[in-house]
Coordinates of C-alpha atoms in Angstrom, one line a residue:
M1 CA -100.7 -76.2 -120.4
T2 CA -99.4 -79.6 -119.4
N3 CA -96.6 -78.4 -117.1
Q4 CA -97.8 -77.1 -113.8
N5 CA -95.4 -74.2 -113.6
V6 CA -95.3 -73.0 -117.1
V7 CA -97.3 -70.3 -118.8
V8 CA -97.2 -70.4 -122.6
S9 CA -99.0 -67.7 -124.6
K10 CA -101.2 -69.1 -127.3
A11 CA -100.2 -67.0 -130.3
K12 CA -102.8 -66.9 -133.1
S13 CA -101.5 -67.0 -136.6
V14 CA -101.3 -63.7 -138.3
A15 CA -102.3 -63.3 -141.9
V16 CA -99.3 -61.2 -142.8
T17 CA -96.2 -61.8 -140.8
V18 CA -92.5 -61.4 -141.5
A19 CA -89.8 -62.5 -139.1
V20 CA -86.8 -60.2 -139.2
T21 CA -83.5 -62.1 -138.5
V22 CA -80.8 -60.4 -136.6
T23 CA -77.2 -61.0 -137.5
V24 CA -75.1 -60.8 -134.3
A25 CA -71.6 -59.6 -134.6
N26 CA -69.0 -58.7 -132.0
Q27 CA -68.2 -55.3 -133.5
S28 CA -69.5 -51.8 -132.6
M29 CA -72.4 -51.3 -130.3
F30 CA -76.0 -50.9 -131.5
S31 CA -76.3 -47.5 -133.2
S32 CA -77.9 -44.9 -130.9
S33 CA -80.1 -43.9 -133.9
V34 CA -83.3 -45.7 -134.4
P35 CA -83.6 -48.0 -137.4
K36 CA -85.7 -46.3 -140.1
P37 CA -88.9 -48.1 -140.8
R38 CA -89.5 -49.8 -144.1
T39 CA -93.0 -51.0 -144.5
A40 CA -94.7 -53.2 -147.1
E41 CA -98.1 -52.9 -148.5
A42 CA -100.7 -55.0 -146.7
G43 CA -101.2 -58.2 -148.5
G44 CA -97.7 -58.0 -150.0
G45 CA -95.8 -59.9 -147.4
G46 CA -96.1 -57.7 -144.3
G47 CA -93.8 -55.0 -143.1
C48 CA -90.2 -55.3 -142.2
F49 CA -87.5 -53.0 -141.0
P50 CA -83.7 -52.8 -141.6
I51 CA -81.8 -54.1 -138.6
P52 CA -78.2 -52.8 -138.1
R53 CA -75.9 -55.7 -138.8
N54 CA -73.5 -54.6 -136.1
I55 CA -75.7 -55.4 -133.1
K56 CA -73.3 -56.4 -130.3
L57 CA -74.1 -58.8 -127.5
L58 CA -74.1 -57.1 -124.1
K59 CA -71.6 -58.4 -121.6
V60 CA -73.4 -60.6 -119.1
E61 CA -72.1 -61.8 -115.8
T62 CA -73.9 -64.9 -114.4
E63 CA -70.9 -66.4 -112.6
G64 CA -70.1 -65.6 -109.0
G65 CA -71.9 -68.4 -107.1
A66 CA -73.4 -67.6 -103.7
A67 CA -72.3 -64.0 -103.7
R68 CA -74.1 -63.2 -106.9
V69 CA -77.2 -65.1 -105.9
N70 CA -77.3 -63.2 -102.6
A71 CA -77.1 -60.0 -104.5
W72 CA -79.9 -61.0 -106.7
V73 CA -82.1 -61.9 -103.7
D74 CA -81.4 -58.6 -102.1
S75 CA -82.4 -56.9 -105.3
L76 CA -85.6 -59.0 -105.5
R77 CA -86.7 -57.7 -102.1
A78 CA -86.7 -54.2 -103.4
S79 CA -89.6 -52.8 -105.5
S80 CA -89.0 -51.9 -109.1
P81 CA -87.8 -49.3 -109.6
P82 CA -86.1 -49.4 -106.2
R83 CA -87.8 -47.5 -103.4
V84 CA -86.1 -44.4 -102.1
K85 CA -85.0 -45.6 -98.6
S86 CA -85.2 -42.4 -96.7
A87 CA -88.7 -41.5 -98.0
T88 CA -90.0 -45.1 -97.6
E89 CA -88.6 -45.6 -94.1
T90 CA -90.3 -42.4 -92.9
G91 CA -93.4 -43.0 -94.9
D92 CA -93.0 -39.5 -96.3
Y93 CA -94.8 -39.9 -99.6
S94 CA -95.6 -36.2 -99.7
S95 CA -91.9 -35.1 -99.9
W96 CA -91.3 -37.6 -102.8
N97 CA -94.5 -36.3 -104.4
L98 CA -93.1 -32.8 -104.6
H99 CA -90.6 -34.1 -107.1
H100 CA -93.0 -36.4 -108.9
P101 CA -96.4 -34.7 -108.5
S102 CA -99.7 -36.3 -109.5
A103 CA -100.4 -36.2 -113.2
M104 CA -104.0 -35.4 -112.3
S105 CA -103.1 -32.4 -110.2
M106 CA -100.6 -31.2 -112.8
F107 CA -103.0 -31.9 -115.7
E108 CA -103.1 -28.3 -116.9
E109 CA -99.3 -28.1 -116.9
I110 CA -99.1 -31.2 -119.1
T111 CA -101.7 -30.0 -121.5
N112 CA -100.1 -26.6 -121.7
Y113 CA -96.8 -28.3 -122.8
S114 CA -98.8 -30.1 -125.5
K115 CA -100.0 -27.0 -127.3
G116 CA -99.2 -27.2 -131.0
K117 CA -97.9 -30.8 -130.5
Q118 CA -99.3 -34.3 -131.1
I119 CA -99.5 -36.3 -128.0
V120 CA -98.4 -39.9 -128.5
L121 CA -99.3 -42.4 -125.7
F122 CA -97.2 -45.3 -124.5
L123 CA -98.8 -47.6 -121.9
D124 CA -97.4 -50.5 -120.0
Y125 CA -99.9 -53.2 -119.3
D126 CA -99.4 -55.1 -116.0
G127 CA -99.7 -52.7 -113.0
T128 CA -100.7 -49.9 -115.3
L129 CA -103.8 -50.9 -117.2
S130 CA -104.3 -54.0 -115.2
P131 CA -103.7 -54.7 -111.5
I132 CA -100.8 -56.9 -110.6
V133 CA -102.3 -60.4 -109.9
E134 CA -100.9 -63.7 -108.6
D135 CA -101.8 -65.6 -111.8
P136 CA -100.2 -63.9 -114.8
D137 CA -102.8 -65.6 -117.1
R138 CA -105.5 -63.7 -115.3
A139 CA -104.1 -60.2 -115.6
F140 CA -107.3 -58.8 -117.1
M141 CA -108.2 -55.2 -117.0
S142 CA -109.5 -54.6 -113.5
R143 CA -112.8 -56.3 -112.7
E144 CA -113.5 -53.4 -110.3
L145 CA -113.8 -51.2 -113.3
L146 CA -117.2 -52.6 -114.3
N147 CA -118.8 -52.3 -117.7
Y148 CA -120.6 -49.2 -118.6
C149 CA -120.9 -49.4 -122.3
G150 CA -121.7 -52.8 -124.0
H151 CA -119.0 -55.4 -123.5
F152 CA -116.1 -53.0 -123.0
G153 CA -114.9 -52.3 -119.4
Q154 CA -114.2 -48.8 -118.3
M155 CA -110.4 -49.2 -118.7
R156 CA -110.8 -50.6 -122.2
N157 CA -113.2 -47.9 -123.1
A158 CA -110.7 -45.3 -121.8
V159 CA -107.9 -46.7 -123.9
K160 CA -110.1 -47.0 -127.0
A161 CA -111.3 -43.4 -126.6
A162 CA -107.7 -42.2 -126.2
A163 CA -106.6 -44.0 -129.4
R164 CA -109.2 -42.0 -131.4
Y165 CA -107.3 -38.8 -130.6
F166 CA -103.7 -39.9 -130.0
P167 CA -101.5 -42.6 -131.5
T168 CA -101.4 -45.2 -128.7
A169 CA -99.1 -48.1 -128.0
I170 CA -99.1 -50.9 -125.4
V171 CA -95.5 -51.6 -124.4
S172 CA -95.1 -54.7 -122.3
G173 CA -92.7 -57.5 -121.3
R174 CA -95.5 -59.9 -122.1
C175 CA -95.9 -61.8 -125.4
R176 CA -97.5 -59.5 -127.9
D177 CA -100.3 -61.9 -128.7
K178 CA -101.0 -62.4 -125.0
V179 CA -101.3 -58.7 -124.4
H180 CA -103.5 -58.3 -127.5
S181 CA -105.8 -61.0 -126.2
F182 CA -106.2 -59.0 -122.9
V183 CA -106.8 -55.6 -124.5
K184 CA -108.6 -56.7 -127.7
L185 CA -108.3 -53.3 -129.5
G186 CA -107.1 -53.5 -133.1
E187 CA -106.4 -49.8 -133.5
L188 CA -103.3 -49.8 -131.2
Y189 CA -99.6 -50.4 -131.7
Y190 CA -98.4 -53.4 -129.6
A191 CA -94.8 -53.8 -128.5
G192 CA -94.4 -57.1 -126.7
S193 CA -91.3 -58.8 -125.2
H194 CA -90.0 -55.5 -123.9
G195 CA -90.2 -54.0 -127.4
M196 CA -88.7 -56.9 -129.3
D197 CA -92.0 -57.7 -131.0
I198 CA -93.7 -54.7 -132.5
K199 CA -96.8 -54.7 -134.6
G200 CA -98.9 -51.8 -135.9
P201 CA -102.7 -51.4 -135.9
S202 CA -104.6 -54.4 -137.4
K203 CA -107.6 -52.3 -138.2
S204 CA -108.2 -48.9 -139.7
S205 CA -106.7 -46.0 -137.8
K206 CA -106.0 -42.4 -138.9
Y207 CA -102.5 -42.8 -137.4
K208 CA -101.8 -45.9 -139.4
N209 CA -99.5 -45.3 -142.4
G210 CA -102.1 -46.0 -145.1
N211 CA -102.5 -49.7 -145.8
Q212 CA -99.0 -50.4 -144.7
A213 CA -98.3 -53.1 -142.1
V214 CA -95.8 -52.5 -139.3
L215 CA -93.8 -55.4 -137.9
F216 CA -90.5 -55.3 -136.2
Q217 CA -88.8 -58.3 -134.5
P218 CA -85.1 -57.7 -133.9
A219 CA -84.6 -60.9 -131.8
S220 CA -86.0 -63.6 -134.1
E221 CA -82.8 -65.4 -134.1
F222 CA -83.1 -66.1 -130.4
V223 CA -86.5 -67.8 -130.5
P224 CA -85.1 -71.4 -130.6
M225 CA -82.8 -70.6 -127.7
I226 CA -85.6 -69.1 -125.7
D227 CA -87.8 -72.1 -126.2
E228 CA -84.9 -74.4 -125.1
V229 CA -84.2 -72.5 -122.0
C230 CA -87.9 -72.3 -121.1
K231 CA -88.1 -76.1 -121.1
I232 CA -85.0 -76.4 -118.9
L233 CA -86.2 -73.8 -116.4
V234 CA -89.7 -75.4 -116.2
E235 CA -88.0 -78.7 -115.2
K236 CA -85.4 -77.0 -112.9
T237 CA -88.0 -75.0 -111.0
R238 CA -90.7 -77.6 -110.8
S239 CA -89.8 -78.4 -107.1
I240 CA -90.1 -74.7 -106.1
S241 CA -93.7 -74.1 -105.0
G242 CA -95.3 -71.1 -106.7
A243 CA -92.6 -70.6 -109.4
R244 CA -94.0 -70.1 -112.9
V245 CA -92.1 -69.8 -116.2
E246 CA -93.8 -67.8 -118.9
N247 CA -92.6 -68.0 -122.5
N248 CA -93.1 -64.5 -124.1
K249 CA -91.6 -65.7 -127.4
F250 CA -88.6 -63.4 -127.5
C251 CA -87.9 -63.5 -123.7
L252 CA -88.9 -65.5 -120.6
S253 CA -90.5 -64.5 -117.3
V254 CA -89.8 -66.4 -114.1
H255 CA -92.6 -65.3 -111.8
F256 CA -92.0 -65.6 -108.1
R257 CA -95.0 -63.6 -106.7
C258 CA -96.3 -66.9 -105.2
V259 CA -93.0 -68.2 -104.0
D260 CA -92.2 -68.1 -100.3
E261 CA -89.4 -65.7 -99.7
K262 CA -87.3 -68.4 -98.1
S263 CA -87.1 -70.1 -101.5
W264 CA -86.0 -67.0 -103.5
A265 CA -82.4 -67.9 -103.1
A266 CA -83.0 -71.4 -104.4
L267 CA -84.9 -70.1 -107.4
A268 CA -82.3 -67.5 -108.2
E269 CA -79.6 -70.2 -108.0
Q270 CA -81.4 -72.4 -110.5
V271 CA -81.8 -69.5 -112.9
R272 CA -78.1 -68.6 -112.5
L273 CA -77.0 -72.1 -113.2
V274 CA -79.1 -72.3 -116.4
L275 CA -77.9 -68.9 -117.7
N276 CA -74.3 -69.9 -117.1
E277 CA -74.7 -72.1 -120.2
Y278 CA -76.3 -69.4 -122.3
P279 CA -74.0 -66.3 -122.5
K280 CA -76.2 -64.8 -125.2
L281 CA -79.0 -64.3 -122.7
R282 CA -79.2 -61.8 -119.8
L283 CA -81.1 -61.4 -116.6
T284 CA -83.1 -58.4 -115.6
Q285 CA -85.9 -58.1 -113.1
G286 CA -89.4 -56.5 -112.7
R287 CA -92.0 -56.6 -110.0
K288 CA -91.8 -60.1 -108.5
V289 CA -90.5 -61.5 -111.8
L290 CA -87.1 -62.4 -113.3
E291 CA -86.8 -61.5 -117.0
I292 CA -84.5 -63.4 -119.3
R293 CA -83.8 -61.6 -122.6
P294 CA -81.4 -61.8 -125.5
T295 CA -78.3 -59.7 -125.0
I296 CA -79.0 -57.3 -127.8
K297 CA -79.2 -53.7 -126.8
W298 CA -83.0 -53.3 -127.1
D299 CA -85.5 -52.3 -124.5
K300 CA -88.7 -50.3 -124.0
G301 CA -86.8 -47.1 -124.5
K302 CA -85.6 -48.2 -127.9
A303 CA -89.1 -49.4 -128.7
L304 CA -90.4 -45.9 -127.9
E305 CA -87.9 -44.3 -130.2
F306 CA -88.7 -46.8 -132.9
L307 CA -92.4 -46.2 -132.7
L308 CA -91.9 -42.4 -132.8
E309 CA -89.8 -42.9 -135.9
S310 CA -92.5 -45.1 -137.5
L311 CA -95.0 -42.4 -136.9
G312 CA -92.8 -39.8 -138.5
Y313 CA -91.8 -38.0 -135.2
A314 CA -88.1 -39.1 -134.8
N315 CA -86.6 -35.6 -134.9
S316 CA -89.8 -33.6 -134.7
N317 CA -90.6 -30.8 -132.2
E318 CA -94.3 -31.2 -132.9
V319 CA -94.7 -34.3 -130.7
L320 CA -95.2 -34.8 -127.0
P321 CA -94.6 -38.5 -126.0
V322 CA -96.3 -39.6 -122.7
Y323 CA -95.2 -42.9 -121.3
I324 CA -97.1 -44.4 -118.3
G325 CA -95.6 -47.4 -116.5
D326 CA -95.1 -48.9 -113.1
D327 CA -92.0 -51.2 -113.5
R328 CA -88.3 -51.1 -113.5
T329 CA -88.2 -52.0 -117.2
D330 CA -90.3 -48.8 -117.9
E331 CA -87.3 -46.7 -116.6
D332 CA -85.6 -47.3 -119.9
A333 CA -88.4 -45.4 -121.6
F334 CA -88.5 -42.7 -118.9
K335 CA -84.8 -42.1 -119.4
V336 CA -85.2 -41.7 -123.1
L337 CA -87.8 -39.0 -122.6
R338 CA -85.5 -37.3 -120.1
D339 CA -82.6 -37.4 -122.5
R340 CA -84.6 -36.1 -125.4
G341 CA -85.9 -33.3 -123.2
Q342 CA -89.2 -34.0 -124.8
G343 CA -92.3 -35.6 -123.3
F344 CA -93.1 -37.0 -119.9
G345 CA -92.8 -40.2 -118.0
I346 CA -95.6 -41.1 -115.5
L347 CA -94.8 -43.7 -112.8
V348 CA -97.7 -45.7 -111.4
S349 CA -96.9 -46.3 -107.7
K350 CA -98.4 -45.8 -104.3
V351 CA -95.0 -45.7 -102.6
P352 CA -91.9 -43.5 -103.2
K353 CA -89.5 -45.0 -105.7
E354 CA -86.4 -43.8 -107.5
T355 CA -87.5 -43.0 -111.0
K356 CA -86.8 -40.9 -114.1
A357 CA -90.5 -40.2 -114.5
S358 CA -91.7 -36.6 -114.1
Y359 CA -95.1 -37.3 -112.7
S360 CA -97.0 -40.1 -110.9
L361 CA -100.3 -41.8 -110.6
Q362 CA -101.1 -44.2 -107.7
E363 CA -102.9 -47.1 -109.4
P364 CA -104.6 -48.3 -112.6
A365 CA -107.9 -46.6 -111.6
E366 CA -106.0 -43.3 -111.7
V367 CA -104.5 -44.2 -115.1
K368 CA -108.1 -44.7 -116.3
D369 CA -109.2 -41.3 -114.9
F370 CA -106.1 -39.6 -116.5
L371 CA -106.9 -41.1 -119.9
R372 CA -110.5 -40.1 -119.7
R373 CA -109.6 -36.5 -118.7
L374 CA -107.1 -36.3 -121.6
V375 CA -109.8 -37.4 -124.0
E376 CA -112.3 -34.9 -122.7
W377 CA -109.7 -32.1 -122.9
K378 CA -108.9 -33.0 -126.5
R379 CA -112.6 -33.2 -127.4
L380 CA -113.4 -29.8 -125.9
S381 CA -110.3 -28.3 -127.6
K382 CA -111.4 -29.5 -131.0
Q383 CA -114.9 -28.1 -130.4
Q384 CA -113.5 -24.7 -129.5
R385 CA -111.4 -24.6 -132.6
N386 CA -114.5 -25.5 -134.7

């Protein structure tokens, strides 16, 4: 890329693509129900889904000057989701672990809950399938997990094997095409831009709805604005060493992992000043990243609900959704599972954090082991039935 502090995902053209336009109105809030999928036959123009016409912009507060910037910086210093202070300060991981036990140690409990149900897997990417790295363009599946079968690494093999037995989706804040270029598995569902860009399997899958294509893009109207803000932020943050702006098509990421903490306030101030001019965009944060998104009420939790609806499990008691993630933005999905009283969230973290997740895993290597064990359990279960 020509600009030193911008990361732009190179999206390859898709044979069948339909952009769904959102009409924004200041009326009632986004319906709590998930929009029902309407697919189109492959080759016939792609899939599209009805979007409620009454999506309301969320109220965003970007004014407040120094006080708001200071609040942002204080928040940036915390992990995401925020660490539980009492547990962190004492280093008492074991007490936190009593409430969020290891998914590996509680594996039998998880599989017992799944009896008679279809497990559906939802996986975050950065920090879950791939380690967090300084350069977001190099967030490949861990190089420590060396190849053991052809050109697939162990993590990729684990995800690929899981997708044979369970519908599997990657849900990321990254651009969908960028995540697909990292994972390179066509049998998965991909939800990029925090669920604002969803596409179904590109290759044959027993969980794919026949030959029907799945595509859902509720924030298409905001793409020109996102592009405009990206260019402005690249210029405004150019003087802040280590800052990187990543265009994820339907949202932006301002990475500050490589920014000296003394410059965080300056970076936050630049972002605040820019967003003051764009009230239809809002600011959230992840692990060493500021996320700029459209103000529609859509997040990873909504994406989870939408994908369950697409698979025919919207109001079903025969499904067990399992969402694995490490970031504050994954809490939206954990909360949905808590509210549904159905399925489990698994937080990937080595330190105690406030979370709605039921279980925990410490790092991507444990995620790989969990997926492998899940596959082996399912394989043996099928053999016993036969």
